[in-house]
Amino acid sequence: MLIAQQQKIELKKLVPYLFSSKLVFVTLFCVLVLPIFDSMTGAFFKLKIMGEGGLATPSQLGRLLILGLLFFFVFSSEKVPTQIKKRILYLTTFFLIAESLVAILHMGLMPYISGIVFFSKILFCILAYVFFKSWVIEELVYYDLFFRLVIAYGVVVAFLLSSAFISGFHISNYGSKFATRGLFVSGNGVGVTIGTCTLLALYYSFITKQKLFYFLGVFMIFSTVIIGTKTALLFALLSSILFFIISLKFFPCSSLILSILIGIYVVPVVIDALSLVFENIINKFNMIEDKTVLLSSSRDVFIYNAFYKVDWNGCFSVRLLFGGGAYFAYEDLTFLSEVKRKTLENDFFELFFSYGVVAAFTYLILGVTTIVNGALKGRYFLTFCFFLVFLHSVLAGHVLFNGTSSIILVFLLLLINARYHPIKIRSLKS
């Protein structure tokens, strides 16, 4: 009786926030609408209406809209400290100066616009964190709702990917018939997104004993597997292990019997099916003598070539602090052509060459500090998820500058830094 009354009180507290127009709009736009915009971009790419890395894509336009609204909501909010607002303005000014210096030197409009689009992805993450922070950390019931919304984001992305795969209108990974990224431009980015949300869904089902999230986790495991990248393989393995542990908790006897039957009859068939999905990885593994090359996917070569090409002599030494802008980064700034540089597929070095050593190491310090703080707070599982995403970011990229997966960093930061421990959700649900 007391628990029911407590839940009614908590619900009454939630209603003003739930029906706050700006909160509902931003949340639903980020969770439900932005993945659709990302799929639209992939559809245009598949139909050859737009090229990869082009400007004015649906993804960019959608994030430009929400970025403008976040700027307005954050700077008009009395809950956001003035010091935080000043830091956001200083950071925005820094990015604008870095891009403007290159634009003045090169006298090119398109590189300048590309640079603004590039750093706007970072600003989106910062503003989204500041906007959601005051909501998530205030009450446990809000934290619980936000946790479920993060899982919902993964379910939406997984549904869009799976639907595209079933329909046959999708983009294949590595030219495989079975490995797909749906209609998302980056297979690694969508793999990080769905893989992380799968772990969170299974974890949430474990701490709340709600089987709905258990089955949502199963659905997202399937969606992760059909991506067929190394990232997806790692997350699928981790999710399958967690799924097995939770299955023993929910259905102990039947899980043991079913596991034995699956091991005898299903596993051999699944291995054959997975060999088709991950055929590109398997072939590369068999052909390459140095297995570290397979793990790095030649990213070490990209970075080495960037250091070889970059010019830091004379007045160009300022690039160490401000970088060479997002469009040129390590390329020759005096070569008057709109050269399309090679993406380094490493967020740390992308930051370093684009915006200098301070930006790169600030990002690195943020990640390390979050991991340490999360461990000290005892939020081991959430910290482990953040560690996986951040490690992928600094080693393989496709996180900070990928629209679909960058917000996962924001979500995990909020869940780790919130006042309430996720285990307390169990008392709310009991």
Short mmCIF file of C-alpha atoms in Angstrom, two decimals:
data_model
loop_
_atom_site.label_atom_id
_atom_site.label_comp_id
_atom_site.label_asym_id
_atom_site.label_seq_id
_atom_site.Cartn_x
_atom_site.Cartn_y
_atom_site.Cartn_z
CA MET A 1 0.00 0.00 0.00
CA LEU A 2 2.80 2.37 0.99
CA ILE A 3 4.73 1.48 -2.18
CA ALA A 4 1.67 2.24 -4.34
CA GLN A 5 1.23 5.61 -2.61
CA GLN A 6 4.92 6.39 -3.06
CA GLN A 7 4.70 5.60 -6.78
CA LYS A 8 1.66 7.93 -7.13
CA ILE A 9 3.62 10.72 -5.45
CA GLU A 10 6.59 10.11 -7.73
CA LEU A 11 4.30 10.15 -10.77
CA LYS A 12 2.83 13.50 -9.69
CA LYS A 13 6.37 14.88 -9.47
CA LEU A 14 7.08 13.57 -12.93
CA VAL A 15 4.04 15.05 -14.67
CA PRO A 16 5.26 18.70 -14.80
CA TYR A 17 8.52 17.54 -16.37
CA LEU A 18 6.86 15.03 -18.66
CA PHE A 19 4.60 17.67 -20.16
CA SER A 20 7.18 20.44 -20.25
CA SER A 21 7.09 21.29 -23.95
CA LYS A 22 10.80 21.91 -24.51
CA LEU A 23 11.86 18.82 -22.55
CA VAL A 24 9.44 16.54 -24.40
CA PHE A 25 10.34 18.00 -27.78
CA VAL A 26 14.12 17.75 -27.36
CA THR A 27 13.95 14.26 -25.85
CA LEU A 28 11.62 12.80 -28.47
CA PHE A 29 13.50 14.56 -31.26
CA CYS A 30 16.82 13.07 -30.13
CA VAL A 31 15.48 9.59 -29.41
CA LEU A 32 12.93 9.11 -32.19
CA VAL A 33 13.44 11.68 -34.96
CA LEU A 34 17.23 11.97 -35.37
CA PRO A 35 17.69 8.23 -36.16
CA ILE A 36 15.08 8.63 -38.92
CA PHE A 37 17.01 11.59 -40.33
CA ASP A 38 20.17 9.46 -40.24
CA SER A 39 18.40 6.70 -42.18
CA MET A 40 17.18 9.25 -44.72
CA THR A 41 20.80 10.31 -45.28
CA GLY A 42 21.75 6.68 -45.89
CA ALA A 43 18.83 6.27 -48.30
CA PHE A 44 19.98 9.33 -50.29
CA PHE A 45 23.50 7.91 -50.31
CA LYS A 46 22.30 4.54 -51.58
CA LEU A 47 20.19 6.19 -54.27
CA LYS A 48 23.27 8.28 -55.20
CA ILE A 49 21.36 11.51 -54.61
CA MET A 50 24.10 12.54 -52.17
CA GLY A 51 27.70 11.51 -51.76
CA GLU A 52 29.26 10.30 -48.51
CA GLY A 53 30.49 13.26 -46.46
CA GLY A 54 28.35 15.77 -48.37
CA LEU A 55 26.78 18.94 -47.01
CA ALA A 56 23.12 19.70 -46.22
CA THR A 57 22.24 16.06 -45.53
CA PRO A 58 19.05 15.27 -43.58
CA SER A 59 21.23 14.33 -40.58
CA GLN A 60 23.00 17.69 -40.62
CA LEU A 61 19.78 19.65 -41.09
CA GLY A 62 18.07 17.78 -38.25
CA ARG A 63 20.97 18.39 -35.88
CA LEU A 64 21.24 22.01 -36.96
CA LEU A 65 17.61 22.50 -35.91
CA ILE A 66 18.03 20.85 -32.53
CA LEU A 67 21.40 22.58 -32.00
CA GLY A 68 19.78 26.00 -32.42
CA LEU A 69 17.01 25.07 -29.99
CA LEU A 70 19.50 23.70 -27.45
CA PHE A 71 21.47 26.95 -27.63
CA PHE A 72 18.29 28.91 -26.90
CA PHE A 73 17.04 26.60 -24.13
CA VAL A 74 20.41 26.39 -22.36
CA PHE A 75 21.19 30.12 -22.47
CA SER A 76 17.64 31.10 -21.46
CA SER A 77 17.52 28.65 -18.55
CA GLU A 78 18.05 29.91 -15.02
CA LYS A 79 19.09 26.42 -13.92
CA VAL A 80 22.27 26.49 -16.01
CA PRO A 81 25.05 28.37 -14.14
CA THR A 82 26.45 31.49 -15.80
CA GLN A 83 29.94 29.97 -15.63
CA ILE A 84 28.82 27.02 -17.77
CA LYS A 85 27.29 29.37 -20.34
CA LYS A 86 30.54 31.34 -20.53
CA ARG A 87 32.57 28.17 -21.09
CA ILE A 88 30.28 27.14 -23.94
CA LEU A 89 30.72 30.57 -25.54
CA TYR A 90 34.51 30.41 -25.11
CA LEU A 91 34.60 26.96 -26.71
CA THR A 92 32.40 28.06 -29.61
CA THR A 93 34.65 31.08 -30.14
CA PHE A 94 37.73 28.86 -30.13
CA PHE A 95 36.31 26.60 -32.85
CA LEU A 96 35.21 29.60 -34.92
CA ILE A 97 38.67 31.19 -34.66
CA ALA A 98 40.35 27.94 -35.71
CA GLU A 99 38.12 27.57 -38.76
CA SER A 100 38.23 31.29 -39.60
CA LEU A 101 42.05 31.38 -39.61
CA VAL A 102 42.14 28.58 -42.15
CA ALA A 103 39.34 30.18 -44.20
CA ILE A 104 41.20 33.51 -44.37
CA LEU A 105 44.41 31.78 -45.43
CA HIS A 106 42.75 29.53 -47.98
CA MET A 107 39.93 31.86 -49.09
CA GLY A 108 37.48 28.97 -49.46
CA LEU A 109 33.81 29.01 -48.50
CA MET A 110 33.06 25.27 -48.73
CA PRO A 111 35.93 24.27 -46.42
CA TYR A 112 34.72 26.87 -43.92
CA ILE A 113 31.15 25.53 -43.99
CA SER A 114 32.44 21.97 -43.68
CA GLY A 115 34.45 23.01 -40.63
CA ILE A 116 31.42 24.59 -38.97
CA VAL A 117 29.39 21.42 -39.57
CA PHE A 118 32.26 19.38 -38.13
CA PHE A 119 32.63 21.24 -34.83
CA SER A 120 28.85 21.64 -34.47
CA LYS A 121 28.80 17.89 -33.73
CA ILE A 122 30.93 18.53 -30.65
CA LEU A 123 28.75 21.47 -29.57
CA PHE A 124 25.64 19.32 -29.95
CA CYS A 125 27.05 16.79 -27.47
CA ILE A 126 28.01 19.50 -24.96
CA LEU A 127 24.67 21.32 -25.16
CA ALA A 128 22.69 18.08 -24.95
CA TYR A 129 24.61 17.13 -21.81
CA VAL A 130 24.00 20.52 -20.17
CA PHE A 131 20.32 20.51 -21.17
CA PHE A 132 19.56 17.02 -19.83
CA LYS A 133 21.76 17.24 -16.75
CA SER A 134 19.44 19.30 -14.54
CA TRP A 135 16.58 16.91 -15.35
CA VAL A 136 18.34 13.57 -14.94
CA ILE A 137 20.11 14.20 -11.63
CA GLU A 138 17.24 15.74 -9.66
CA GLU A 139 15.05 12.76 -8.75
CA LEU A 140 15.38 9.00 -8.98
CA VAL A 141 12.15 8.69 -10.98
CA TYR A 142 13.52 11.02 -13.66
CA TYR A 143 16.74 9.04 -13.74
CA ASP A 144 14.74 5.84 -14.23
CA LEU A 145 12.75 7.36 -17.08
CA PHE A 146 15.90 8.63 -18.75
CA PHE A 147 17.51 5.19 -18.47
CA ARG A 148 14.57 3.70 -20.36
CA LEU A 149 14.72 6.46 -22.99
CA VAL A 150 18.37 5.63 -23.67
CA ILE A 151 17.37 2.00 -24.25
CA ALA A 152 14.51 3.21 -26.46
CA TYR A 153 17.04 5.06 -28.61
CA GLY A 154 18.88 1.80 -29.26
CA VAL A 155 15.62 0.00 -30.02
CA VAL A 156 14.65 2.68 -32.58
CA VAL A 157 18.04 2.42 -34.32
CA ALA A 158 17.89 -1.39 -34.26
CA PHE A 159 14.35 -1.37 -35.67
CA LEU A 160 15.36 0.94 -38.53
CA LEU A 161 18.39 -1.22 -39.31
CA SER A 162 16.50 -4.52 -39.16
CA SER A 163 13.58 -3.17 -41.21
CA ALA A 164 15.94 -2.00 -43.94
CA PHE A 165 17.68 -5.39 -43.93
CA ILE A 166 14.42 -7.33 -44.19
CA SER A 167 13.11 -5.05 -46.94
CA GLY A 168 16.25 -5.61 -49.02
CA PHE A 169 16.79 -1.86 -49.40
CA HIS A 170 19.91 -1.43 -47.30
CA ILE A 171 23.65 -0.72 -47.50
CA SER A 172 25.93 -3.75 -47.24
CA ASN A 173 29.08 -3.75 -45.17
CA TYR A 174 32.21 -4.80 -47.07
CA GLY A 175 30.08 -5.79 -50.06
CA SER A 176 28.65 -8.78 -48.15
CA LYS A 177 25.15 -10.08 -48.87
CA PHE A 178 24.44 -10.62 -45.18
CA ALA A 179 26.39 -7.96 -43.27
CA THR A 180 24.48 -4.67 -43.30
CA ARG A 181 24.37 -1.23 -41.70
CA GLY A 182 20.76 -0.72 -42.74
CA LEU A 183 20.43 2.79 -44.13
CA PHE A 184 22.98 4.29 -41.75
CA VAL A 185 26.16 5.68 -43.28
CA SER A 186 28.60 4.21 -40.72
CA GLY A 187 28.51 0.52 -39.80
CA ASN A 188 30.88 1.05 -36.87
CA GLY A 189 28.81 3.96 -35.56
CA VAL A 190 25.55 2.04 -35.60
CA GLY A 191 27.32 -1.01 -34.12
CA VAL A 192 28.50 1.03 -31.13
CA THR A 193 25.01 2.50 -30.68
CA ILE A 194 22.99 -0.71 -30.75
CA GLY A 195 25.68 -2.72 -28.96
CA THR A 196 25.81 -0.29 -26.03
CA CYS A 197 22.03 -0.03 -25.75
CA THR A 198 21.79 -3.83 -25.80
CA LEU A 199 24.07 -4.06 -22.77
CA LEU A 200 22.08 -1.34 -21.01
CA ALA A 201 18.76 -3.06 -21.75
CA LEU A 202 19.96 -6.39 -20.37
CA TYR A 203 21.46 -4.66 -17.33
CA TYR A 204 18.22 -2.76 -16.70
CA SER A 205 16.20 -5.98 -16.91
CA PHE A 206 18.61 -7.52 -14.40
CA ILE A 207 18.29 -4.75 -11.78
CA THR A 208 14.53 -4.22 -12.19
CA LYS A 209 13.46 -7.82 -13.03
CA GLN A 210 11.42 -6.52 -15.96
CA LYS A 211 11.41 -9.13 -18.72
CA LEU A 212 10.35 -6.59 -21.38
CA PHE A 213 13.86 -5.16 -21.47
CA TYR A 214 15.26 -8.68 -21.50
CA PHE A 215 13.42 -9.39 -24.77
CA LEU A 216 14.33 -5.96 -26.17
CA GLY A 217 17.94 -6.93 -25.50
CA VAL A 218 17.44 -10.15 -27.47
CA PHE A 219 16.08 -8.17 -30.41
CA MET A 220 19.03 -5.79 -30.33
CA ILE A 221 21.52 -8.69 -30.16
CA PHE A 222 20.08 -9.92 -33.46
CA SER A 223 20.40 -6.43 -34.92
CA THR A 224 24.01 -6.18 -33.73
CA VAL A 225 24.96 -9.53 -35.25
CA ILE A 226 23.76 -8.69 -38.76
CA ILE A 227 25.99 -5.59 -38.87
CA GLY A 228 29.00 -7.87 -39.34
CA THR A 229 31.82 -5.52 -38.25
CA LYS A 230 34.55 -6.17 -35.66
CA THR A 231 32.84 -3.71 -33.31
CA ALA A 232 29.51 -5.47 -33.74
CA LEU A 233 31.16 -8.85 -33.13
CA LEU A 234 32.65 -7.64 -29.84
CA PHE A 235 29.36 -6.18 -28.58
CA ALA A 236 27.43 -9.27 -29.73
CA LEU A 237 29.76 -11.53 -27.74
CA LEU A 238 29.54 -9.39 -24.60
CA SER A 239 25.75 -9.11 -24.90
CA SER A 240 25.38 -12.86 -25.43
CA ILE A 241 27.38 -13.56 -22.26
CA LEU A 242 25.24 -11.15 -20.25
CA PHE A 243 22.10 -12.58 -21.86
CA PHE A 244 23.08 -16.09 -20.74
CA ILE A 245 23.71 -14.92 -17.16
CA ILE A 246 20.35 -13.14 -16.95
CA SER A 247 18.57 -16.11 -18.54
CA LEU A 248 19.85 -18.29 -15.71
CA LYS A 249 18.35 -15.81 -13.25
CA PHE A 250 14.93 -15.54 -14.91
CA PHE A 251 14.56 -19.15 -16.14
CA PRO A 252 17.19 -21.28 -14.32
CA CYS A 253 16.09 -24.83 -15.14
CA SER A 254 14.75 -24.22 -18.61
CA SER A 255 17.84 -22.15 -19.48
CA LEU A 256 20.19 -25.01 -18.60
CA ILE A 257 18.20 -27.52 -20.61
CA LEU A 258 17.82 -25.12 -23.52
CA SER A 259 21.55 -24.29 -23.43
CA ILE A 260 22.46 -27.94 -23.79
CA LEU A 261 20.08 -28.42 -26.71
CA ILE A 262 21.31 -25.22 -28.37
CA GLY A 263 24.93 -26.30 -27.91
CA ILE A 264 24.26 -29.63 -29.63
CA TYR A 265 21.87 -28.69 -32.43
CA VAL A 266 21.84 -24.91 -32.94
CA VAL A 267 25.42 -23.71 -32.38
CA PRO A 268 26.89 -25.48 -35.44
CA VAL A 269 24.19 -23.93 -37.65
CA VAL A 270 24.71 -20.48 -36.08
CA ILE A 271 28.47 -20.69 -36.61
CA ASP A 272 27.92 -21.40 -40.30
CA ALA A 273 25.51 -18.47 -40.55
CA LEU A 274 27.86 -16.12 -38.70
CA SER A 275 30.72 -17.13 -40.99
CA LEU A 276 28.69 -15.63 -43.85
CA VAL A 277 27.96 -12.43 -41.91
CA PHE A 278 31.55 -11.99 -40.77
CA GLU A 279 33.15 -13.45 -43.90
CA ASN A 280 35.16 -10.28 -44.55
CA ILE A 281 36.75 -10.36 -41.08
CA ILE A 282 37.45 -14.10 -41.32
CA ASN A 283 39.07 -13.80 -44.74
CA LYS A 284 41.25 -10.93 -43.61
CA PHE A 285 42.25 -12.84 -40.48
CA ASN A 286 43.34 -15.85 -42.53
CA MET A 287 45.23 -13.79 -45.09
CA ILE A 288 47.05 -11.31 -42.85
CA GLU A 289 50.14 -12.54 -41.02
CA ASP A 290 50.34 -9.55 -38.67
CA LYS A 291 47.03 -9.73 -36.79
CA THR A 292 47.49 -6.20 -35.35
CA VAL A 293 46.92 -4.86 -38.87
CA LEU A 294 43.46 -6.44 -38.83
CA LEU A 295 42.63 -4.75 -35.53
CA SER A 296 43.83 -1.32 -36.63
CA SER A 297 42.31 -1.57 -40.16
CA SER A 298 45.25 0.53 -41.45
CA ARG A 299 44.36 3.44 -39.17
CA ASP A 300 47.98 3.50 -37.98
CA VAL A 301 49.02 4.06 -41.62
CA PHE A 302 46.53 6.92 -41.99
CA ILE A 303 47.90 8.61 -38.86
CA TYR A 304 51.53 8.06 -39.88
CA ASN A 305 50.84 9.61 -43.29
CA ALA A 306 49.13 12.57 -41.62
CA PHE A 307 52.21 13.31 -39.48
CA TYR A 308 54.37 12.94 -42.59
CA LYS A 309 52.29 15.45 -44.59
CA VAL A 310 51.55 18.12 -41.98
CA ASP A 311 53.58 21.34 -42.07
CA TRP A 312 54.42 22.97 -38.73
CA ASN A 313 57.23 25.21 -39.95
CA GLY A 314 57.23 29.00 -39.51
CA CYS A 315 53.80 30.55 -39.09
CA PHE A 316 52.22 27.14 -39.48
CA SER A 317 53.46 26.25 -35.99
CA VAL A 318 50.18 27.76 -34.73
CA ARG A 319 48.55 24.56 -35.99
CA LEU A 320 49.85 22.83 -32.88
CA LEU A 321 47.40 24.94 -30.82
CA PHE A 322 44.55 25.61 -33.24
CA GLY A 323 44.93 22.77 -35.76
CA GLY A 324 44.35 23.08 -39.47
CA GLY A 325 40.57 23.12 -39.40
CA ALA A 326 38.29 20.17 -40.00
CA TYR A 327 38.42 20.26 -43.79
CA PHE A 328 42.20 20.35 -44.29
CA ALA A 329 43.55 19.22 -40.88
CA TYR A 330 46.99 17.87 -41.86
CA GLU A 331 46.86 18.88 -45.55
CA ASP A 332 48.90 21.72 -47.11
CA LEU A 333 47.01 24.96 -46.36
CA THR A 334 48.73 26.85 -49.18
CA PHE A 335 47.59 24.43 -51.87
CA LEU A 336 44.60 26.29 -53.29
CA SER A 337 42.22 23.47 -54.11
CA GLU A 338 39.29 21.86 -52.35
CA VAL A 339 41.15 18.63 -51.70
CA LYS A 340 39.16 15.93 -49.90
CA ARG A 341 41.41 14.64 -47.14
CA LYS A 342 41.40 11.10 -45.82
CA THR A 343 39.40 10.66 -42.62
CA LEU A 344 41.73 9.29 -39.94
CA GLU A 345 38.96 7.16 -38.31
CA ASN A 346 40.38 8.03 -34.90
CA ASP A 347 38.60 10.71 -32.88
CA PHE A 348 41.66 11.67 -30.82
CA PHE A 349 43.85 12.40 -33.86
CA GLU A 350 40.92 13.94 -35.73
CA LEU A 351 40.70 16.46 -32.89
CA PHE A 352 44.46 16.90 -32.79
CA PHE A 353 44.93 17.70 -36.47
CA SER A 354 41.69 19.69 -36.74
CA TYR A 355 41.80 21.78 -33.54
CA GLY A 356 45.17 21.27 -31.93
CA VAL A 357 46.74 19.58 -28.96
CA VAL A 358 44.56 21.26 -26.30
CA ALA A 359 41.28 20.01 -27.83
CA ALA A 360 42.62 16.48 -28.26
CA PHE A 361 43.98 16.12 -24.74
CA THR A 362 40.91 17.77 -23.19
CA TYR A 363 38.83 15.00 -24.77
CA LEU A 364 41.25 12.35 -23.53
CA ILE A 365 41.24 13.78 -19.99
CA LEU A 366 37.42 13.91 -20.01
CA GLY A 367 37.23 10.22 -20.90
CA VAL A 368 39.80 9.09 -18.33
CA THR A 369 38.24 11.25 -15.59
CA THR A 370 34.78 9.82 -16.29
CA ILE A 371 36.09 6.25 -16.11
CA VAL A 372 37.87 6.91 -12.80
CA ASN A 373 34.90 8.76 -11.26
CA GLY A 374 32.46 6.08 -12.41
CA ALA A 375 34.57 3.36 -10.83
CA LEU A 376 34.92 5.32 -7.58
CA LYS A 377 31.13 5.78 -7.45
CA GLY A 378 30.65 2.03 -7.83
CA ARG A 379 28.86 2.29 -11.18
CA TYR A 380 30.98 -0.46 -12.64
CA PHE A 381 28.70 -1.65 -15.42
CA LEU A 382 27.91 1.83 -16.75
CA THR A 383 31.61 2.71 -16.51
CA PHE A 384 32.48 -0.45 -18.44
CA CYS A 385 30.02 0.55 -21.19
CA PHE A 386 31.53 4.04 -21.32
CA PHE A 387 35.02 2.54 -21.44
CA LEU A 388 34.07 0.44 -24.47
CA VAL A 389 32.56 3.41 -26.33
CA PHE A 390 35.40 5.79 -25.44
CA LEU A 391 38.06 3.20 -26.33
CA HIS A 392 36.39 2.72 -29.71
CA SER A 393 36.37 6.49 -30.14
CA VAL A 394 40.10 7.00 -29.52
CA LEU A 395 41.18 3.89 -31.42
CA ALA A 396 38.69 3.41 -34.24
CA GLY A 397 36.70 6.67 -34.39
CA HIS A 398 33.08 6.79 -35.60
CA VAL A 399 31.81 8.05 -32.23
CA LEU A 400 32.43 11.74 -31.47
CA PHE A 401 31.93 12.84 -35.09
CA ASN A 402 29.21 10.34 -35.93
CA GLY A 403 25.71 11.69 -35.40
CA THR A 404 24.13 8.36 -34.51
CA SER A 405 26.68 7.24 -31.92
CA SER A 406 27.94 10.55 -30.46
CA ILE A 407 24.84 10.97 -28.32
CA ILE A 408 25.60 7.61 -26.67
CA LEU A 409 28.62 9.30 -25.07
CA VAL A 410 26.28 11.99 -23.70
CA PHE A 411 23.78 9.45 -22.40
CA LEU A 412 26.46 7.41 -20.61
CA LEU A 413 28.03 10.53 -19.08
CA LEU A 414 24.63 11.51 -17.69
CA LEU A 415 23.91 8.04 -16.30
CA ILE A 416 27.35 7.87 -14.64
CA ASN A 417 27.43 11.42 -13.24
CA ALA A 418 23.84 11.50 -11.96
CA ARG A 419 23.24 11.73 -8.22
CA TYR A 420 21.47 8.39 -7.94
CA HIS A 421 23.00 4.96 -8.28
CA PRO A 422 21.20 2.80 -10.92
CA ILE A 423 20.78 -0.02 -8.40
CA LYS A 424 18.33 2.23 -6.51
CA ILE A 425 15.93 1.88 -9.41
CA ARG A 426 15.21 -1.59 -8.01
CA SER A 427 13.60 -0.07 -4.89
CA LEU A 428 11.51 2.18 -7.11
CA LYS A 429 10.22 -0.82 -9.07
CA SER A 430 9.62 -3.12 -6.09
#
